[in-house]
XYZ file of C-alpha atoms in Angstrom:
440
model
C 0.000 0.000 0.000
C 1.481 3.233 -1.019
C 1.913 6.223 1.728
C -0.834 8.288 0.089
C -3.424 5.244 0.498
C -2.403 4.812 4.241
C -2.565 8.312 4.982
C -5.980 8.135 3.335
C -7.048 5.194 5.453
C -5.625 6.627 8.316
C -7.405 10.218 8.439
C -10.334 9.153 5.587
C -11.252 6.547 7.726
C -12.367 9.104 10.175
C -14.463 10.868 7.834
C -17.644 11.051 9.795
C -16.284 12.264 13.011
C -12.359 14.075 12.172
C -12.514 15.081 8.634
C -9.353 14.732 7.124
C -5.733 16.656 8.712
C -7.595 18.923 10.514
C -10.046 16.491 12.279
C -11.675 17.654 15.461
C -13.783 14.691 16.663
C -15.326 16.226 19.110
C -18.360 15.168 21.081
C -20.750 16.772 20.333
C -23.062 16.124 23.902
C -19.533 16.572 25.970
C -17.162 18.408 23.854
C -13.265 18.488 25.212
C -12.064 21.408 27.140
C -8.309 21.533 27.019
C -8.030 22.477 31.145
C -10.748 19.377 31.387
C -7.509 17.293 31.312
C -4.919 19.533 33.531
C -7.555 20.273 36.009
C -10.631 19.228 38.146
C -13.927 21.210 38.306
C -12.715 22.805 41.515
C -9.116 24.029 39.929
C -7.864 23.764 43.217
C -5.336 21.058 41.430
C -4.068 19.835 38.516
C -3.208 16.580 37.095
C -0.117 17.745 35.713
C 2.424 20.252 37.178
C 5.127 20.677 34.850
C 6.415 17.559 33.002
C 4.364 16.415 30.319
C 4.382 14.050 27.321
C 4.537 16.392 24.283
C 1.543 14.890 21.743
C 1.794 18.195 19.308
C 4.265 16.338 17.011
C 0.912 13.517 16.100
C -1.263 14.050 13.607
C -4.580 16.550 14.242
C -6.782 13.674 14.440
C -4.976 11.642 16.587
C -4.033 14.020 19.247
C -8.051 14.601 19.387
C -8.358 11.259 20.474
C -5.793 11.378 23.302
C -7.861 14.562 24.691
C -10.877 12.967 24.728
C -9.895 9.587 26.185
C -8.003 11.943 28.593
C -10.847 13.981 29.520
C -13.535 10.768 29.479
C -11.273 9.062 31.455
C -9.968 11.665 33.701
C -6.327 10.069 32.997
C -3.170 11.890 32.739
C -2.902 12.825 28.280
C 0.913 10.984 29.434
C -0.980 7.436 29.982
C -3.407 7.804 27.217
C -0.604 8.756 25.050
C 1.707 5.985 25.975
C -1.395 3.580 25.010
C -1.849 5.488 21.395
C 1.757 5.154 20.842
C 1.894 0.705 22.077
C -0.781 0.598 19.247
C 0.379 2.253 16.156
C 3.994 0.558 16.851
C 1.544 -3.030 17.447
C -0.726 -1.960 14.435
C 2.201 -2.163 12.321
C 4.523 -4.997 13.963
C 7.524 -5.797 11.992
C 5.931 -5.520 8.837
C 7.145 -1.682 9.446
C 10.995 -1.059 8.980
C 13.741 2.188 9.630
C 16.933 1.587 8.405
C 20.036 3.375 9.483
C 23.083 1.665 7.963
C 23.604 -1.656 8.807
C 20.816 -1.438 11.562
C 16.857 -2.714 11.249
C 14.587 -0.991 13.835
C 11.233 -1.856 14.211
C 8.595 0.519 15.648
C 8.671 -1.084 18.962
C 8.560 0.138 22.800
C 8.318 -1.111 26.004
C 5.971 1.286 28.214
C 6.303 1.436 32.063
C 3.215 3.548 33.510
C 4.072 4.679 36.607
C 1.650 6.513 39.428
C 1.124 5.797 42.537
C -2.256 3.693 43.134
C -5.731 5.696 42.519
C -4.098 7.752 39.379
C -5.993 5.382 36.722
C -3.176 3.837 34.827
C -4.979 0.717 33.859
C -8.321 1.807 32.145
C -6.676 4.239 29.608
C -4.444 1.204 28.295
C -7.313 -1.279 28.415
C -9.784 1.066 26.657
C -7.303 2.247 23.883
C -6.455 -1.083 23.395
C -10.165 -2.594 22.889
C -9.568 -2.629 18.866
C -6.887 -5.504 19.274
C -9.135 -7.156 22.129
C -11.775 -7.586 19.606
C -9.809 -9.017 17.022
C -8.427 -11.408 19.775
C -11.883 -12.606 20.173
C -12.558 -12.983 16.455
C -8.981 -14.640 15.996
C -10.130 -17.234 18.857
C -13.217 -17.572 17.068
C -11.808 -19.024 14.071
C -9.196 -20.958 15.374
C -11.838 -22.958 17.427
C -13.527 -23.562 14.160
C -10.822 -24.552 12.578
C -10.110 -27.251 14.774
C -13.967 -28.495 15.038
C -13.521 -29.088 11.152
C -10.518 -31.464 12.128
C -10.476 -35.113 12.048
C -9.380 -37.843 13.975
C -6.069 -38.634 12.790
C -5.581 -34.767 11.720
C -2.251 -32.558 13.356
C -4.272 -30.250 15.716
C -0.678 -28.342 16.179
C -1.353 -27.128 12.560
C -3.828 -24.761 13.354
C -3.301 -22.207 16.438
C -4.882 -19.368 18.036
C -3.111 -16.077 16.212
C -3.022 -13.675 19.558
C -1.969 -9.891 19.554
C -2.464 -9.614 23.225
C -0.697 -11.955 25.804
C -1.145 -11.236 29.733
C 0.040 -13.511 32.670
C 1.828 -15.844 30.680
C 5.416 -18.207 31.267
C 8.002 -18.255 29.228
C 6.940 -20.732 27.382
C 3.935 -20.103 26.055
C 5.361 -16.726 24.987
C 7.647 -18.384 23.016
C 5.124 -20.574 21.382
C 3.097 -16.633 20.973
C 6.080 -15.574 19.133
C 6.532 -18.814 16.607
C 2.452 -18.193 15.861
C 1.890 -14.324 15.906
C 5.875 -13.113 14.373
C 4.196 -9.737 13.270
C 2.920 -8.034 15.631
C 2.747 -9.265 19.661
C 2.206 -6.978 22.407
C 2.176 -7.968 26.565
C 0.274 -6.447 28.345
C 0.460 -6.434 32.289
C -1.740 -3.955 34.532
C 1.247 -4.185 36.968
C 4.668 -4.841 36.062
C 5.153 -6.251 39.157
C 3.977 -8.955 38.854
C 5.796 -10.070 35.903
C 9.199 -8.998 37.500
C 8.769 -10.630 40.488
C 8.808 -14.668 38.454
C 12.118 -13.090 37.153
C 14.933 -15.486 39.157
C 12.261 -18.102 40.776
C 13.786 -20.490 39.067
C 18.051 -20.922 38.505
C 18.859 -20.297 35.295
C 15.508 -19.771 33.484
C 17.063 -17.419 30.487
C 13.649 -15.848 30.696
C 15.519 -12.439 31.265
C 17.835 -13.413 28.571
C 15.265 -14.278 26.195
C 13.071 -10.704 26.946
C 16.499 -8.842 26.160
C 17.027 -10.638 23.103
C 13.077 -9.505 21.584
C 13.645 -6.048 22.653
C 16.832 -6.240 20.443
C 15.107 -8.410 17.946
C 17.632 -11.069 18.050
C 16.713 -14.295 17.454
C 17.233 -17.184 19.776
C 16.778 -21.078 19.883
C 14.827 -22.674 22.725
C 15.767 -25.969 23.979
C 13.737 -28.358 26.818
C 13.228 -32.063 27.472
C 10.690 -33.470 25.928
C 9.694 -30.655 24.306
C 9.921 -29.849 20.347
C 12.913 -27.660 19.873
C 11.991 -24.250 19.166
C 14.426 -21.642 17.157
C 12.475 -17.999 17.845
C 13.757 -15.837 14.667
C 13.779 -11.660 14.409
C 11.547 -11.754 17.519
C 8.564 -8.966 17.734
C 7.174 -7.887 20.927
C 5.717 -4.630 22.832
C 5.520 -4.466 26.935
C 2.920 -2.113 28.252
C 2.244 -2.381 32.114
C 1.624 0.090 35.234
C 3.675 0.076 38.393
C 3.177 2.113 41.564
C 6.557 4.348 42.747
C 6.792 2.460 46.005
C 7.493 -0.877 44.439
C 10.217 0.570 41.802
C 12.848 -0.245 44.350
C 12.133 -4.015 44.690
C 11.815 -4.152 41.012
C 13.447 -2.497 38.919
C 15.983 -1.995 41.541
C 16.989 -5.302 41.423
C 20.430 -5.426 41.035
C 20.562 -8.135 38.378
C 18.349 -5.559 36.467
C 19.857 -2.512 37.110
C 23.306 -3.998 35.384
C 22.173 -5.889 32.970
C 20.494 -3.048 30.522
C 16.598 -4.527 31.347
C 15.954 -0.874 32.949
C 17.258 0.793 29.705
C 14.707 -0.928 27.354
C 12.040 0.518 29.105
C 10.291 4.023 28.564
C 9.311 5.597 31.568
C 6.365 7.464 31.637
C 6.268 9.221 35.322
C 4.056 12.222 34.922
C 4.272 15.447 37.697
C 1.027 14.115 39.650
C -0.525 16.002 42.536
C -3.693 14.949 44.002
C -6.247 12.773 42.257
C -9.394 14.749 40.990
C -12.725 14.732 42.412
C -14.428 14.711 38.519
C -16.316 11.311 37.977
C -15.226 9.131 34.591
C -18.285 9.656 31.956
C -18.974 7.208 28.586
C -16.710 7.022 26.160
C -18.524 8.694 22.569
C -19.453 6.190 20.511
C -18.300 8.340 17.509
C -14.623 8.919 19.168
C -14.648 5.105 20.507
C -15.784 4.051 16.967
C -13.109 6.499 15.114
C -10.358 5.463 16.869
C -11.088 1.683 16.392
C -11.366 1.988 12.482
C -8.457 3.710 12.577
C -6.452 0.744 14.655
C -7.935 -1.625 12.196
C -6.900 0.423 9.362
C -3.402 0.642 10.578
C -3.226 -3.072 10.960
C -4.757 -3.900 7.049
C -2.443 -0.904 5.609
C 0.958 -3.093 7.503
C -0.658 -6.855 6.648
C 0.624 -7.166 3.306
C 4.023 -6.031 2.171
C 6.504 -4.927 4.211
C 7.518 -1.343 4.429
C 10.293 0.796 4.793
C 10.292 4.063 6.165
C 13.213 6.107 5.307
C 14.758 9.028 6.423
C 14.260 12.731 4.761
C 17.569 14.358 4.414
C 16.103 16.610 7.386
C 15.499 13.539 9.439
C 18.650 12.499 8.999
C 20.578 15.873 10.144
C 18.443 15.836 13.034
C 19.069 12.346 14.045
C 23.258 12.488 13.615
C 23.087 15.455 15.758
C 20.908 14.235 18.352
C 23.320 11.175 18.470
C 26.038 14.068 18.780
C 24.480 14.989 21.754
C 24.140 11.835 23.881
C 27.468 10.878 23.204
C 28.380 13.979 24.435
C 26.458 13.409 27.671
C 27.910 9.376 28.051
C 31.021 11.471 27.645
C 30.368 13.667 30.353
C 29.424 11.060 33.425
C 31.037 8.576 35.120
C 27.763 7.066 35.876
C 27.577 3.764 34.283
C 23.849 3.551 34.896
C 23.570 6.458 33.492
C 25.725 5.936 30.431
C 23.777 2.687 29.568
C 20.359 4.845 29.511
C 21.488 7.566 27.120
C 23.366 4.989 24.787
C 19.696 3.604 24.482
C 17.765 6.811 23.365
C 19.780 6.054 20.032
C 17.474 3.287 19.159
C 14.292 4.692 21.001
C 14.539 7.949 18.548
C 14.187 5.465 15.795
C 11.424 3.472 17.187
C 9.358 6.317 18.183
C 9.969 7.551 14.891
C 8.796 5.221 12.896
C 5.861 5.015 15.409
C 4.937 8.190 14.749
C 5.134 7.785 11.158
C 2.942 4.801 11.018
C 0.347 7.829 12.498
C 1.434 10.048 9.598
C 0.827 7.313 6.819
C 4.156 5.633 6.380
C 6.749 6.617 3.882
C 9.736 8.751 4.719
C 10.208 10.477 7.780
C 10.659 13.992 8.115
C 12.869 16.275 9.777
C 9.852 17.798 11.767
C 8.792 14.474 12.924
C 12.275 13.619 14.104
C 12.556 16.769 16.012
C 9.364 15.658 17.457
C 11.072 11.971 18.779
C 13.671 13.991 20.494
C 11.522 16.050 22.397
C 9.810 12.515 23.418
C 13.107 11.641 24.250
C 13.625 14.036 26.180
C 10.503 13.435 28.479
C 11.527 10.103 28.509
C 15.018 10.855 29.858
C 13.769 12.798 32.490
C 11.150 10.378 33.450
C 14.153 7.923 33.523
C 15.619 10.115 35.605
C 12.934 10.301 38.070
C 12.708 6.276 38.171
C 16.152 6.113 39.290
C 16.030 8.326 41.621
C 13.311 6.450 43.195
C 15.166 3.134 42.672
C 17.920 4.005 44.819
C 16.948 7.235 46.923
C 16.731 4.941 49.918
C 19.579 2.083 49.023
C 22.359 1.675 51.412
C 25.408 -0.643 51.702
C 24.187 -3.601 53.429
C 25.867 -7.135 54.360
C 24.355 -10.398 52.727
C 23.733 -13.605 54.351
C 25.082 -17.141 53.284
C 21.602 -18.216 51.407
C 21.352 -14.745 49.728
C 25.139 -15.098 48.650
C 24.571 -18.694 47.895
C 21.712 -18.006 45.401
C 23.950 -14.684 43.957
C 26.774 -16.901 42.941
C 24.435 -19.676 41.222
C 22.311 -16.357 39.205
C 26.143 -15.076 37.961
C 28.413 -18.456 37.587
C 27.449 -21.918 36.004
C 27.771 -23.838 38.827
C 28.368 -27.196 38.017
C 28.354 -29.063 41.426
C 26.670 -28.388 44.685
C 28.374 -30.160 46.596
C 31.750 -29.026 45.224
C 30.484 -25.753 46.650
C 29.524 -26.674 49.249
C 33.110 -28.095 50.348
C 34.635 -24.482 49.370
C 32.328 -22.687 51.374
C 32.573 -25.753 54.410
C 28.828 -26.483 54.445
C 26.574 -29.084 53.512
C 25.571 -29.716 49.680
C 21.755 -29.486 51.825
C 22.351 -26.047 52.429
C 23.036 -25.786 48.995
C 19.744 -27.045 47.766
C 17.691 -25.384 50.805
C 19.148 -22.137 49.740
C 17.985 -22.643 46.435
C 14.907 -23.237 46.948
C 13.975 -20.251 48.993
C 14.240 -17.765 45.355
């Protein structure tokens, strides 16, 4: 599909309610006021105080629909945004391409929502994400036909369930996700937490290994007993999940985390929140809600087909070598490794968020406007970063471990290949050992 057909589908597809690049679709019974999302009826407080995901770099249309999820919702524009932004890069999976020399970027992002509890993370993602929910359910519709037509004697592993969303899933099964669904795959968890925490339960999982590798979209090969070996190629997969300030510590403070460059993946978003507002969440439109799913649907036909590349303008390109200028100048300038391992990042995230953006725009090349536009998301995203860690190790002091915690430390960093060789070096029992062990 050419760029003019998916900008067509994109904004003509909104024709009844956001007419074109200058689409307002407003409601008509509750129509958006712009302060309806910084402040409560009262405007004794706002939502936001000073930090704010930038949305003036998306199309007309499409920033519409942020404000009036926002104001519907009474959500921070920063969550609703964050959604918008998981679904264009999901719309389009890999079937969307930016190359930059020898390097293949997807328009892919992990999202981290985080507000402390009462701030309505979840039911922005949830409700922006209701297009791919539906085709879930007409996906699992069709696969259980499929095998009702089959016979006895038939492989039943030929047909499968083709699933966009995953939730509360093992490693496993997310691999088996990845072999059936290698376009577009997104996980969603209403609290990271809870996905962190099976990190380490069991020695030697590689399921941290394996999550690194999608984000990179490196393949890997995945090897059990008794199990069909599986080889997982150019993997595909967006993270979108809340998380409350007061558990960043035990989480993303984890010090296998913190050095291993899981933190750095992430996008923070970590809005300036002050007290939650008194106004009451009212019915989504019918004509916004209805817009905004023909226009995920129409992202996902326009990226079904052929893959696409989207290239940079000459303007995109100046803006993106200098912007690289400038982190290397700030790696340059700390001796924080943390740090240094967070800005070396925002190289690729320019480049995902860019093509995300574009997807919005229609496809095609990227422009030097747009690109400005990624770095100013960048930016927010630094900051929010910034924030995060802060949090993460505001209250972290030196502290002395114990034999089991040391015991299971050496066995997450080493191959150890006896227990009870270890057990002699350290002069305990190979029961200790085990007992450790099984405490993770």
């Amino acid at each position: 599909m050419t760029q003019e057909e998916r900008t067509r589908h994109s904004a003509g597809s909104m024709s009844d309610d956001c007419a074109g690049g200058n689409a307002q679709c407003k409601d008509t019974q509750n129509p958006v006021n712009e302060q309806e999302v910084r402040q409560n009826d009262d405007g004794m407080f706002s939502l936001h105080q000073t930090l704010q995901m930038p949305i003036d770099g998306l199309p007309v249309y499409v920033q519409q629909i942020i404000k009036e999820y926002a104001a519907a919702l009474v959500a921070p524009v920063d969550f609703v945004a964050a959604a918008v932004l998981v679904a264009a890069a999901t719309a389009a999976g890999k079937n969307c391409k930016v190359k930059t020399g020898i390097y293949t970027n997807h328009p892919s992002g992990w999202y981290a929502l985080v507000a402390p509890s009462g701030f309505n993370k979840s039911e922005p993602v949830k409700q922006v994400l209701l297009p791919f929910t539906d085709m879930d359910r007409g996906n699992y519709l069709r696969y259980r036909a499929q095998l009702e037509q089959l016979e006895d004697g038939d492989n039943r592993d030929a047909v499968h369930w083709e699933q966009i969303i995953i939730s509360d899933i093992t490693p496993e099964a997310r691999n088996q996700a990845l072999m059936h669904n290698p376009v577009r795959l997104l996980s969603y968890c209403d609290e990271l937490q809870g996905m962190m925490n099976n990190f380490c339960r069991y020695n030697k999982s590689g399921e941290v290994e394996q999550l690194l590798s999608i984000w990179s979209n490196a393949g890997y090969p995945v090897n059990r007993k008794k199990d069909i070996p599986l080889c997982i190629t150019d993997p595909y997969m967006n993270i979108i999940g809340g998380i409350q300030p007061s558990v960043l510590p035990s989480t993303f403070g984890k010090q296998l985390l913190m050095g291993n460059g899981w933190n750095h993946r992430f996008l923070y978003v970590y809005p300036e929140l002050d007290k939650i507002s008194k106004r009451k969440p009212r019915e989504m439109s019918p004509r916004v809600h209805d817009a905004w799913h023909r226009m995920v649907n129409n992202w996902v036909r326009s990226y079904s087909a052929v893959p696409e590349n989207c290239t940079l303008s000459d303007g995109a390109r100046q803006v993106y070598d200098h912007y690289c200028d400038l982190i290397i100048d700030e790696i340059n300038a700390t001796d924080d490794d943390y740090r240094r391992g967070m800005l070396s990042k925002f190289k690729i995230h320019i480049l995902r968020l860019a093509a995300t953006v574009q997807v919005m725009h229609g496809g095609g090349e990227i422009s030097g406007e747009t690109m400005s536009y990624c770095q100013r998301l960048c930016d927010y995203f630094i900051e929010c970063a910034r924030a995060v860690h802060e949090d993460i190790t505001c209250d972290q002091q030196p502290r002395t471990i114990g034999n089991e915690e040391f015991i299971r430390e050496i066995f997450r960093r080493y191959d150890v290949k006896s227990q009870s060789a270890l057990a002699d070096a350290m002069g305990i029992t190979q029961p200790a050992i085990s007992k450790a062990l099984k405490k993770q």
